Short mmCIF file of C-alpha atoms in Angstrom, two decimals:
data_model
loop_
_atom_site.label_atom_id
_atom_site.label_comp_id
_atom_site.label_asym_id
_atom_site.label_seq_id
_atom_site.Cartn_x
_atom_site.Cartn_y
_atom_site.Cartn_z
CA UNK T 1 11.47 -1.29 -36.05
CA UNK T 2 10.32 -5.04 -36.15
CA UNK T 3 9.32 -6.31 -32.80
CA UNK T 4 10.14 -10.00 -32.53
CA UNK T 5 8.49 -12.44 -29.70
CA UNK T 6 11.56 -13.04 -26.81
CA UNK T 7 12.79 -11.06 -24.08
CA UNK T 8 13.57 -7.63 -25.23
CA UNK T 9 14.29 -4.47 -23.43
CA UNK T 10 12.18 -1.97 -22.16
CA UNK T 11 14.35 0.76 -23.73
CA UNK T 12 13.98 -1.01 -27.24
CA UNK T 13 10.32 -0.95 -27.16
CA UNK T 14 10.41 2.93 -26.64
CA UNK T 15 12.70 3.00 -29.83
CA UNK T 16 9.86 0.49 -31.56
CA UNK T 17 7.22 3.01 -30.09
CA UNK T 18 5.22 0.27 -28.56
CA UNK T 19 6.00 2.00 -25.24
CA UNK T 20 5.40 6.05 -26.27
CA UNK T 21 6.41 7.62 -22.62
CA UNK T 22 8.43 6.76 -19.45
CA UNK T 23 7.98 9.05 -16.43
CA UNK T 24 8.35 9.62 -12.95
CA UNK T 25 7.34 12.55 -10.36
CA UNK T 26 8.57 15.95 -9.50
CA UNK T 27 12.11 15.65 -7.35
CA UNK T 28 13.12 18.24 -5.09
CA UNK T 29 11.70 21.65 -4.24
CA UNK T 30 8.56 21.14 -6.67
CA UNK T 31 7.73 18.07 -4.45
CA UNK T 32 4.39 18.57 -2.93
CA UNK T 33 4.71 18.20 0.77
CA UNK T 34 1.83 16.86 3.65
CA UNK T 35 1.15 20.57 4.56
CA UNK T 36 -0.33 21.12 0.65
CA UNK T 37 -2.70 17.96 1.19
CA UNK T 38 -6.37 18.59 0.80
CA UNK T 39 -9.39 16.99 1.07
CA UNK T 40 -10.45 17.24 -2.59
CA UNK T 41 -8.57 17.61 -5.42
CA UNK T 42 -6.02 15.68 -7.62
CA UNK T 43 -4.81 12.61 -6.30
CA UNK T 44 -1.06 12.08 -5.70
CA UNK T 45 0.23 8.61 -6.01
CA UNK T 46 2.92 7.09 -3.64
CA UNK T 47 4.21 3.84 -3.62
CA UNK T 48 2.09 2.22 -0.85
CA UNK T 49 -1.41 3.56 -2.38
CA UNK T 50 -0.18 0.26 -5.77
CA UNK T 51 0.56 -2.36 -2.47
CA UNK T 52 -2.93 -4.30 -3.47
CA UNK T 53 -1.87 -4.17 -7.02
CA UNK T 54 -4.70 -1.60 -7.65
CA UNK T 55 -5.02 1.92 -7.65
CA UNK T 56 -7.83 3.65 -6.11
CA UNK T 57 -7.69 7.06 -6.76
CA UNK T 58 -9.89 7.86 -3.57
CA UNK T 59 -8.08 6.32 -1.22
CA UNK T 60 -4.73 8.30 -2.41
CA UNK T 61 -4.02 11.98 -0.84
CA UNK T 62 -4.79 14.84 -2.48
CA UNK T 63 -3.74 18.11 -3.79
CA UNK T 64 -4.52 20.97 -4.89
CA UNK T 65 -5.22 21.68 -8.61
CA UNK T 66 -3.47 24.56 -8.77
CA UNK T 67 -0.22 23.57 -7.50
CA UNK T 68 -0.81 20.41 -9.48
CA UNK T 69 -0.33 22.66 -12.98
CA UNK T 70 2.73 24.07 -11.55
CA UNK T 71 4.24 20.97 -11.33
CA UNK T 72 6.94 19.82 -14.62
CA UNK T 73 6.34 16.29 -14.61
CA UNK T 74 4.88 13.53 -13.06
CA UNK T 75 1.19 13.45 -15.07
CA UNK T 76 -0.26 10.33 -14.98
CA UNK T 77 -3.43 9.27 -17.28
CA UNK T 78 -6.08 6.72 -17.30
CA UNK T 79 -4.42 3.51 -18.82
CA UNK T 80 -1.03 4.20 -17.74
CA UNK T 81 0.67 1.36 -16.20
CA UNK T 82 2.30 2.86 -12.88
CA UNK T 83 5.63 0.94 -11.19
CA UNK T 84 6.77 1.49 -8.03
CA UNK T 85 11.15 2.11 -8.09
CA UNK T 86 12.35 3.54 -4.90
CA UNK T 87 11.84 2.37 -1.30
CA UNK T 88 8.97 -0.21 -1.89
CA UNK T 89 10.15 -1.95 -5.47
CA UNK T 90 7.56 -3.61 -7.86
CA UNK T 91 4.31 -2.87 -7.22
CA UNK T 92 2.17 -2.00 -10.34
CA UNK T 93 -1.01 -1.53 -11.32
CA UNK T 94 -2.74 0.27 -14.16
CA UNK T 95 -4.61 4.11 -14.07
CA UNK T 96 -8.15 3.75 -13.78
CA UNK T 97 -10.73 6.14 -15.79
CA UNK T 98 -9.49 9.64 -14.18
CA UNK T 99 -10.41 13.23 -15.46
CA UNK T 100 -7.90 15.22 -16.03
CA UNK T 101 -5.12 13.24 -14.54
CA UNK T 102 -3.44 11.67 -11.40
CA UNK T 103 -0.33 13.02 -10.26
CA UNK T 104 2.91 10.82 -9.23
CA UNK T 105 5.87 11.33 -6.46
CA UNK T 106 9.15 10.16 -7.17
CA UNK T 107 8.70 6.56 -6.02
CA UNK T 108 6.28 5.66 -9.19
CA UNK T 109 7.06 5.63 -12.54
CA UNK T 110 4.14 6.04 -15.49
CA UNK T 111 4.18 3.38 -18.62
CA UNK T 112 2.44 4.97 -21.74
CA UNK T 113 2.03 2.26 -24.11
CA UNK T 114 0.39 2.22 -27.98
CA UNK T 115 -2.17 -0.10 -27.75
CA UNK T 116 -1.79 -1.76 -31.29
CA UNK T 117 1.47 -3.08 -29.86
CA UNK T 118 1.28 -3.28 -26.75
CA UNK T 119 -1.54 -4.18 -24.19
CA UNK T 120 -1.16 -2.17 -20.90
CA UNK T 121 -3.07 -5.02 -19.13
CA UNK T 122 0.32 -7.46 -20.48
CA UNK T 123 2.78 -5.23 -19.63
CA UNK T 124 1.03 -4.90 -15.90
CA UNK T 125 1.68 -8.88 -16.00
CA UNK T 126 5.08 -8.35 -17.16
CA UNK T 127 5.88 -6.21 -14.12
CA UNK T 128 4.57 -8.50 -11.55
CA UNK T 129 6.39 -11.40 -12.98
CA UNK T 130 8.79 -12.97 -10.65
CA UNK T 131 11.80 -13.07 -13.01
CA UNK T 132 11.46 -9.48 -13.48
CA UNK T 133 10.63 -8.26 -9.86
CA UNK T 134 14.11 -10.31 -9.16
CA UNK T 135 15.63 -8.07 -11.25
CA UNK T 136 14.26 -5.25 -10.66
CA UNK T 137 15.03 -6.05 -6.64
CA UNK T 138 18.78 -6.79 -7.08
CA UNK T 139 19.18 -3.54 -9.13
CA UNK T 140 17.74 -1.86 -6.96
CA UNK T 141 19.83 -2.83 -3.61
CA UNK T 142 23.03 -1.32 -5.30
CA UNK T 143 21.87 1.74 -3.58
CA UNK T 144 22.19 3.02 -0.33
CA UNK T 145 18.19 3.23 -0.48
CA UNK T 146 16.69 0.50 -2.61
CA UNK T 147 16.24 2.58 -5.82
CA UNK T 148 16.00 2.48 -9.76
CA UNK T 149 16.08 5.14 -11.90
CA UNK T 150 14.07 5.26 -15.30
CA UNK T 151 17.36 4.98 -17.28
CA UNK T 152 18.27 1.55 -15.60
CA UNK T 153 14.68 0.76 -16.07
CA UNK T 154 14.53 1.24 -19.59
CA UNK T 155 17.18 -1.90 -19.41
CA UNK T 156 15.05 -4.22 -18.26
CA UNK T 157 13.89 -7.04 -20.14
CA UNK T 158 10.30 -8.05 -20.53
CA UNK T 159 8.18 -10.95 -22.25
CA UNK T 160 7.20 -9.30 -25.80
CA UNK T 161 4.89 -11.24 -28.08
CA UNK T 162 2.30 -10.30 -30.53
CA UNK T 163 -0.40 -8.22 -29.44
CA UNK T 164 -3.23 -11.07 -30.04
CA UNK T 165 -1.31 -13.34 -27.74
CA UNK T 166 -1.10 -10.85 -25.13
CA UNK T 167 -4.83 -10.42 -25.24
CA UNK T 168 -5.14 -13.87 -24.75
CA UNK T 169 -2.66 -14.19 -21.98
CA UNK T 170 -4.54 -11.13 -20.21
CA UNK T 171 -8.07 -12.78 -20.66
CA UNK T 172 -6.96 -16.15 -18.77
CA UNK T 173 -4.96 -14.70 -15.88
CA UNK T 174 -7.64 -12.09 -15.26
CA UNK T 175 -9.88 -14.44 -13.84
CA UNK T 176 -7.69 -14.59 -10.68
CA UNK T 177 -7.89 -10.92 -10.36
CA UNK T 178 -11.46 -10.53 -10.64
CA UNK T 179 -11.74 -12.89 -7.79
CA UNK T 180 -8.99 -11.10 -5.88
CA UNK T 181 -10.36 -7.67 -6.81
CA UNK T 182 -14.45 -8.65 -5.65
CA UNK T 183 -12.73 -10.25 -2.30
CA UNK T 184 -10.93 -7.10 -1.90
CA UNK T 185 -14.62 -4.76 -2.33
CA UNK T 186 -16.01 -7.18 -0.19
CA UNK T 187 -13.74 -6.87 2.61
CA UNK T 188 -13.74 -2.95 1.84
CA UNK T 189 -17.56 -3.10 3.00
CA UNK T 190 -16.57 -5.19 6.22
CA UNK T 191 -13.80 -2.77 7.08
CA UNK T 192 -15.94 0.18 6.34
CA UNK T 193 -18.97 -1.13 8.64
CA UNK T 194 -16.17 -1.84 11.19
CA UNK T 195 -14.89 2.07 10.97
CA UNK T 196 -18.18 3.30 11.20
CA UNK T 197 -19.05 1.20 14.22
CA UNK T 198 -15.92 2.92 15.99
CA UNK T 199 -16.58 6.46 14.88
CA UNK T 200 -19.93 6.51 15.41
CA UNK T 201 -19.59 4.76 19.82
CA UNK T 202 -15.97 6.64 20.37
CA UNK T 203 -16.21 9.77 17.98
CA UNK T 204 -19.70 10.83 17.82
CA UNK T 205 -19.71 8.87 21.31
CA UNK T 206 -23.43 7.50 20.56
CA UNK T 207 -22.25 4.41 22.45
CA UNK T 208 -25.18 1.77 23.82
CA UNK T 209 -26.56 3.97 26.57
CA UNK T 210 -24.69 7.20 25.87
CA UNK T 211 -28.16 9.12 26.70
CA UNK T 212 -27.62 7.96 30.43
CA UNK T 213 -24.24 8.80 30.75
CA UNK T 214 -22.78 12.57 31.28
CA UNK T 215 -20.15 13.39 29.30
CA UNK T 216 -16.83 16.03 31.07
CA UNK T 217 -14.43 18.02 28.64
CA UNK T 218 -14.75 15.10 26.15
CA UNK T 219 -15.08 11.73 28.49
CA UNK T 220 -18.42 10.24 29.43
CA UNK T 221 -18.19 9.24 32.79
CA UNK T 222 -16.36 6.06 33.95
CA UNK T 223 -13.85 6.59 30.70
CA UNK T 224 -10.80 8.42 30.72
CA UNK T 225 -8.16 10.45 28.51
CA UNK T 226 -5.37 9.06 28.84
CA UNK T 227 -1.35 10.03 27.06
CA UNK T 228 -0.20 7.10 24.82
CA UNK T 229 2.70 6.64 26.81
CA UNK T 230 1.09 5.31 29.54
CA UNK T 231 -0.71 2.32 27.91
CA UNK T 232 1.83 1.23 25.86
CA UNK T 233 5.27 1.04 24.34
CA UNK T 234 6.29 1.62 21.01
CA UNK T 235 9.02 -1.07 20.31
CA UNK T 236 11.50 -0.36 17.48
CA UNK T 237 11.36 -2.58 14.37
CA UNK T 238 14.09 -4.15 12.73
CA UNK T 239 15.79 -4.19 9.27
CA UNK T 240 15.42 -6.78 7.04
CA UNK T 241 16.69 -5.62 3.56
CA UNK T 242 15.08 -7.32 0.72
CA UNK T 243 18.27 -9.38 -0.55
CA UNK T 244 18.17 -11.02 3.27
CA UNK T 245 14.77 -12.10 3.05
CA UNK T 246 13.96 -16.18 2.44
CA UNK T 247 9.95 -16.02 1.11
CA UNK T 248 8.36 -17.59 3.91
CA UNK T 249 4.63 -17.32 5.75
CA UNK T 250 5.35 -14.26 8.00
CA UNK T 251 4.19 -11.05 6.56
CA UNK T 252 6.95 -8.24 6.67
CA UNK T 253 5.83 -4.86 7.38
CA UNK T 254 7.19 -1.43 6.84
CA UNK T 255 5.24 1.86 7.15
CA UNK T 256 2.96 1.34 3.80
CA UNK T 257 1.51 -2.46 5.40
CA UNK T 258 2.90 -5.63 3.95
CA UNK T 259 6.18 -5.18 1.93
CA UNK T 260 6.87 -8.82 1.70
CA UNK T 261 7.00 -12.41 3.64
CA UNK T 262 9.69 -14.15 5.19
CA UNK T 263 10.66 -17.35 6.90
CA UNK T 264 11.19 -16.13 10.23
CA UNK T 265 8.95 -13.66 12.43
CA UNK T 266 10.53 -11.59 14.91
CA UNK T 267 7.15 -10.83 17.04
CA UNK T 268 3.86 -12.96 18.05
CA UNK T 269 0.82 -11.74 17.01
CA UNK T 270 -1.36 -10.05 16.82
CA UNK T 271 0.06 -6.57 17.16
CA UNK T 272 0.31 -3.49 15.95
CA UNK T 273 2.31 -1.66 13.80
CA UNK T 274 2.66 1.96 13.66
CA UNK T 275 4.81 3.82 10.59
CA UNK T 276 7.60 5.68 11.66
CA UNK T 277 9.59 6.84 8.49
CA UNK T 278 7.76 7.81 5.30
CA UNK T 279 3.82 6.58 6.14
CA UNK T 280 4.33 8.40 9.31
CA UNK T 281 1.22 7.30 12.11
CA UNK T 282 0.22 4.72 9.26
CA UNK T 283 -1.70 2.14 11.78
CA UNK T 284 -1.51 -1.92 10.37
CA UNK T 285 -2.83 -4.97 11.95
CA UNK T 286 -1.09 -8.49 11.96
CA UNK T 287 -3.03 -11.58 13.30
CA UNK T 288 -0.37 -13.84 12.51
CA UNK T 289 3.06 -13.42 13.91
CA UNK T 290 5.20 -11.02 11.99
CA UNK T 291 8.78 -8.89 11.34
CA UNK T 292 8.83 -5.45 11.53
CA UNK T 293 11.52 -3.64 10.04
CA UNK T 294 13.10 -0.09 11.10
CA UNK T 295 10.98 2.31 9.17
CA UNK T 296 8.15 1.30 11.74
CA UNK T 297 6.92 0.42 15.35
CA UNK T 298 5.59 -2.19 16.69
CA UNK T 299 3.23 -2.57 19.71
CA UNK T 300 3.53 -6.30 21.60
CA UNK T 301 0.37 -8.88 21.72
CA UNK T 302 0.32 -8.08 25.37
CA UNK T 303 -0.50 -4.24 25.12
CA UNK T 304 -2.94 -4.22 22.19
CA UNK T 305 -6.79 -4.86 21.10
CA UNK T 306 -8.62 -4.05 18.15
CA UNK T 307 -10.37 -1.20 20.18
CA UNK T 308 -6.48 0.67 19.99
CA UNK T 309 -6.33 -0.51 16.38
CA UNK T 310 -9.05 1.62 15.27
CA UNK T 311 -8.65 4.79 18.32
CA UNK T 312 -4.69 5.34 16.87
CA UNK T 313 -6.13 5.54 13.13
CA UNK T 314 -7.30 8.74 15.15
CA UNK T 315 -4.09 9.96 16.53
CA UNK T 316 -2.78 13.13 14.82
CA UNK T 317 0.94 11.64 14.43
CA UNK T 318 2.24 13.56 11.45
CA UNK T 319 4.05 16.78 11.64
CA UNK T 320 3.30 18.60 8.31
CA UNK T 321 5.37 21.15 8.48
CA UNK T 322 8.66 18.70 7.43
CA UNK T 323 9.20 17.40 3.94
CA UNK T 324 10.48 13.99 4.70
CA UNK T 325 8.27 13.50 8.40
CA UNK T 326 9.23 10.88 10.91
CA UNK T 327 7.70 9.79 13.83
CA UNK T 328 9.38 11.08 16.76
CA UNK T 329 8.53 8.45 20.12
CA UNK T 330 8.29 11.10 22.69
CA UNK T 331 6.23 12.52 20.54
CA UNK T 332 4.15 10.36 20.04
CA UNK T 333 3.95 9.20 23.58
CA UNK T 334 2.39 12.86 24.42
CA UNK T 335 -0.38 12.45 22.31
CA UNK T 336 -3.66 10.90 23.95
CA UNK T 337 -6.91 8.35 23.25
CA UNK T 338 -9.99 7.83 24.71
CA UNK T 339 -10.34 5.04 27.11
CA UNK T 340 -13.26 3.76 27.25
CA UNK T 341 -14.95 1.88 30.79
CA UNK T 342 -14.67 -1.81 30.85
CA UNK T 343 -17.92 -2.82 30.19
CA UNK T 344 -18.18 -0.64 26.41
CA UNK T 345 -14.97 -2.06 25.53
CA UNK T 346 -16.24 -5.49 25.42
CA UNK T 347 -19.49 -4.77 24.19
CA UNK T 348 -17.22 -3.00 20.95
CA UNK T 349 -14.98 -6.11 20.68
CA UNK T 350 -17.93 -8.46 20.54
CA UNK T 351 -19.04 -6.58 17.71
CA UNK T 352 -16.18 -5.77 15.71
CA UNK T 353 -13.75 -9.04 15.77
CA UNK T 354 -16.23 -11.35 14.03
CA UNK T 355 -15.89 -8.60 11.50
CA UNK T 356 -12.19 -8.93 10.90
CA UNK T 357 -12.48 -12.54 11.33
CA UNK T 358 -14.20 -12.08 8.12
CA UNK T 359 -11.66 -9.78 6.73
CA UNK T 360 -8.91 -12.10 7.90
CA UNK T 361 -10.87 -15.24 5.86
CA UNK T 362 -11.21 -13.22 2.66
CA UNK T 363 -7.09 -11.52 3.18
CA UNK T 364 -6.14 -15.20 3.23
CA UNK T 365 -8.27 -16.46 0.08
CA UNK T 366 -6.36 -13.56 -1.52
CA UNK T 367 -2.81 -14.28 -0.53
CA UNK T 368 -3.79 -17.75 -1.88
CA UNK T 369 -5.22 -16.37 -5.38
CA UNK T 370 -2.07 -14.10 -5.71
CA UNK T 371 0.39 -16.83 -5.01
CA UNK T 372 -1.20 -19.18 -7.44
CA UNK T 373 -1.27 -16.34 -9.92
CA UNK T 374 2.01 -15.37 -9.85
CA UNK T 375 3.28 -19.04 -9.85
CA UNK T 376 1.47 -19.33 -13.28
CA UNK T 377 2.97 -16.09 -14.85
CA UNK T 378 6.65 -16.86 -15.43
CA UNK T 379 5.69 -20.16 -17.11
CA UNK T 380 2.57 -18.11 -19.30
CA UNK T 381 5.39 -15.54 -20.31
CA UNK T 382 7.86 -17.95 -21.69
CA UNK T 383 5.19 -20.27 -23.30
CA UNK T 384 5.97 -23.23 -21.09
CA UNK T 385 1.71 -22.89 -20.33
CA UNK T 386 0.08 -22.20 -23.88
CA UNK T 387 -3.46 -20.12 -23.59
#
């Protein structure tokens, strides 16, 4: 089959073999669940671990290799071009070098594509274009959760043209991902050096002075151990379904982090969000004022720091003996943090918010480098901007 340059469907470039395989992850029993998660082994991809538009295969969870073999589909190899389709719609981003192979759940779908037709870097583009993420959104509301299968999938329609003009294409928008992509590692470094600073004062509780200072059944003295429930309250989100959204400058977060903007917040930041259905216990941070939606909670300017920020990243929320966990408040409420005295607190915050200051500057350039990016794509696809 002759591939002409237009909008074809995804389904016809599996016929012209330019796309070679089309899969998602296991359904059902053969589902891995948070109980089979260990610390090394093959990584398992969910939706949230494409919401940079990268995929970092250490920062995914894990399972074992064994049960990993046992599995029937769902095997994902480097150069793959991975789609998110159920509950957070969209994302993408491509395998990186893996050995043997990175396993998917249900929410991500795998692109295999023949290279001599079709570049897996262009079809990545095509994917994050905002014609097709439109698309892809509307189809995907005609569920009861947003959701599209690989057979409506293999309707869509993307931007085909000749493989040297993709190659082109790729080379010129790269250069805003590079930039996005070296702000990200260096914001990585600033967050890491942050996390460390924590763990190392409030786990390892080598705090300034800690060789002074006798330390009771886990609290030095003058701190305390104290039940989350009674330093806070864990305020339900609300929903916002994607369809209802107007793109706007408030972030809009669900349990994975940031699932989108809109024009209207519904709390003043900062705050803190905490996941409650699927990324149970996930912790997120908003400077800027914000709407939560109902998959998480939300904890009011009033009641948090960055100090709580980092201790809840700490709390054991997740009950891993369910295969679809949620985040029970009472629960939740019952488990406790370390508080410490007055005087360490401050000391911590003077350290650690010019840190995220930092990470807040660099989050912004980003935001700014994605927007501009994805204004140019729609216009690159159709040819209205020649490269």
């Amino acid at each position: 089959m002759s591939l002409q340059p237009g909008l074809i469907e995804i389904g016809e470039l599996l016929k012209a073999e330019a796309i070679l395989a089309i899969q998602d992850g296991n359904h059902g029993e053969k589902h891995p669940k948070a109980s089979d998660y260990v610390d090394e082994g093959i990584s398992f991809v969910m939706a949230n671990d494409l919401n940079r538009g990268i995929l970092n295969p250490l920062e995914t969870a894990k399972i074992p290799e064994g049960l990993a073999e046992k599995l029937r589909i769902g095997f994902s190899k480097s150069g793959d071009v991975l789609l998110t389709h159920k509950g957070t719609i969209g994302n993408t981003a491509i395998v990186p070098e893996v050995s043997p192979y990175v396993m998917l759940t249900p929410q991500v779908t795998y692109y295999r594509v023949n290279p001599d037709l079709l570049d897996n870097q262009y079809l990545m583009y095509c994917f994050r274009e905002s014609g097709f993420r439109k698309v892809m959104a509307s189809l995907a509301q005609q569920s009861t959760r947003p959701y599209i299968g690989i057979t409506a999938q293999r309707k869509l329609k993307i931007f085909y043209r000749g493989i040297d003009e993709q190659k082109e294409l790729v080379r010129f928008i790269k250069t805003y991902d590079d930039l996005i992509a070296n702000n990200y590692r260096r914001l990585k470094l600033l967050d890491d050096a942050a996390r460390v600073l924590y763990k190392e004062w409030f786990v390892h509780l080598r705090f300034p002075g800690h060789e002074h200072v006798k330390i009771t059944d886990g609290a030095p003295a003058g701190w305390s151990i104290k039940k989350i429930g009674e330093i806070l309250t864990l305020n339900y989100g609300k929903a916002l379904k994607s369809d209802d959204r107007v793109e706007g400058e408030f972030p809009v977060y669900g349990s994975s982090g940031v699932v989108g903007t809109h024009s209207k917040s519904l709390v003043a930041g900062p705050g803190i969000i905490v996941g409650r259905k699927g990324n149970v216990g996930s912790i997120h941070w908003s400077t800027k004022d914000y709407w939560p939606i109902d998959t998480v909670y939300f904890i009011s300017k009033e009641e948090c720091d960055l100090y709580l920020y980092y201790a809840l990243q700490y709390v054991q929320f997740i009950n891993t003996d369910v295969a679809v966990p949620g985040l029970n408040r009472d629960v939740a409420y019952g488990r406790t943090v370390l508080i410490p005295s007055s005087s360490i607190l401050e000391s911590f915050l003077n350290e650690v918010q010019p840190i995220r200051a930092q990470i807040e500057k660099l989050e912004e350039l980003n935001a700014k480098l994605v927007a501009a990016r994805d204004l140019l794509l729609p216009r690159l696809m159709n040819g209205d901007i020649a490269v």
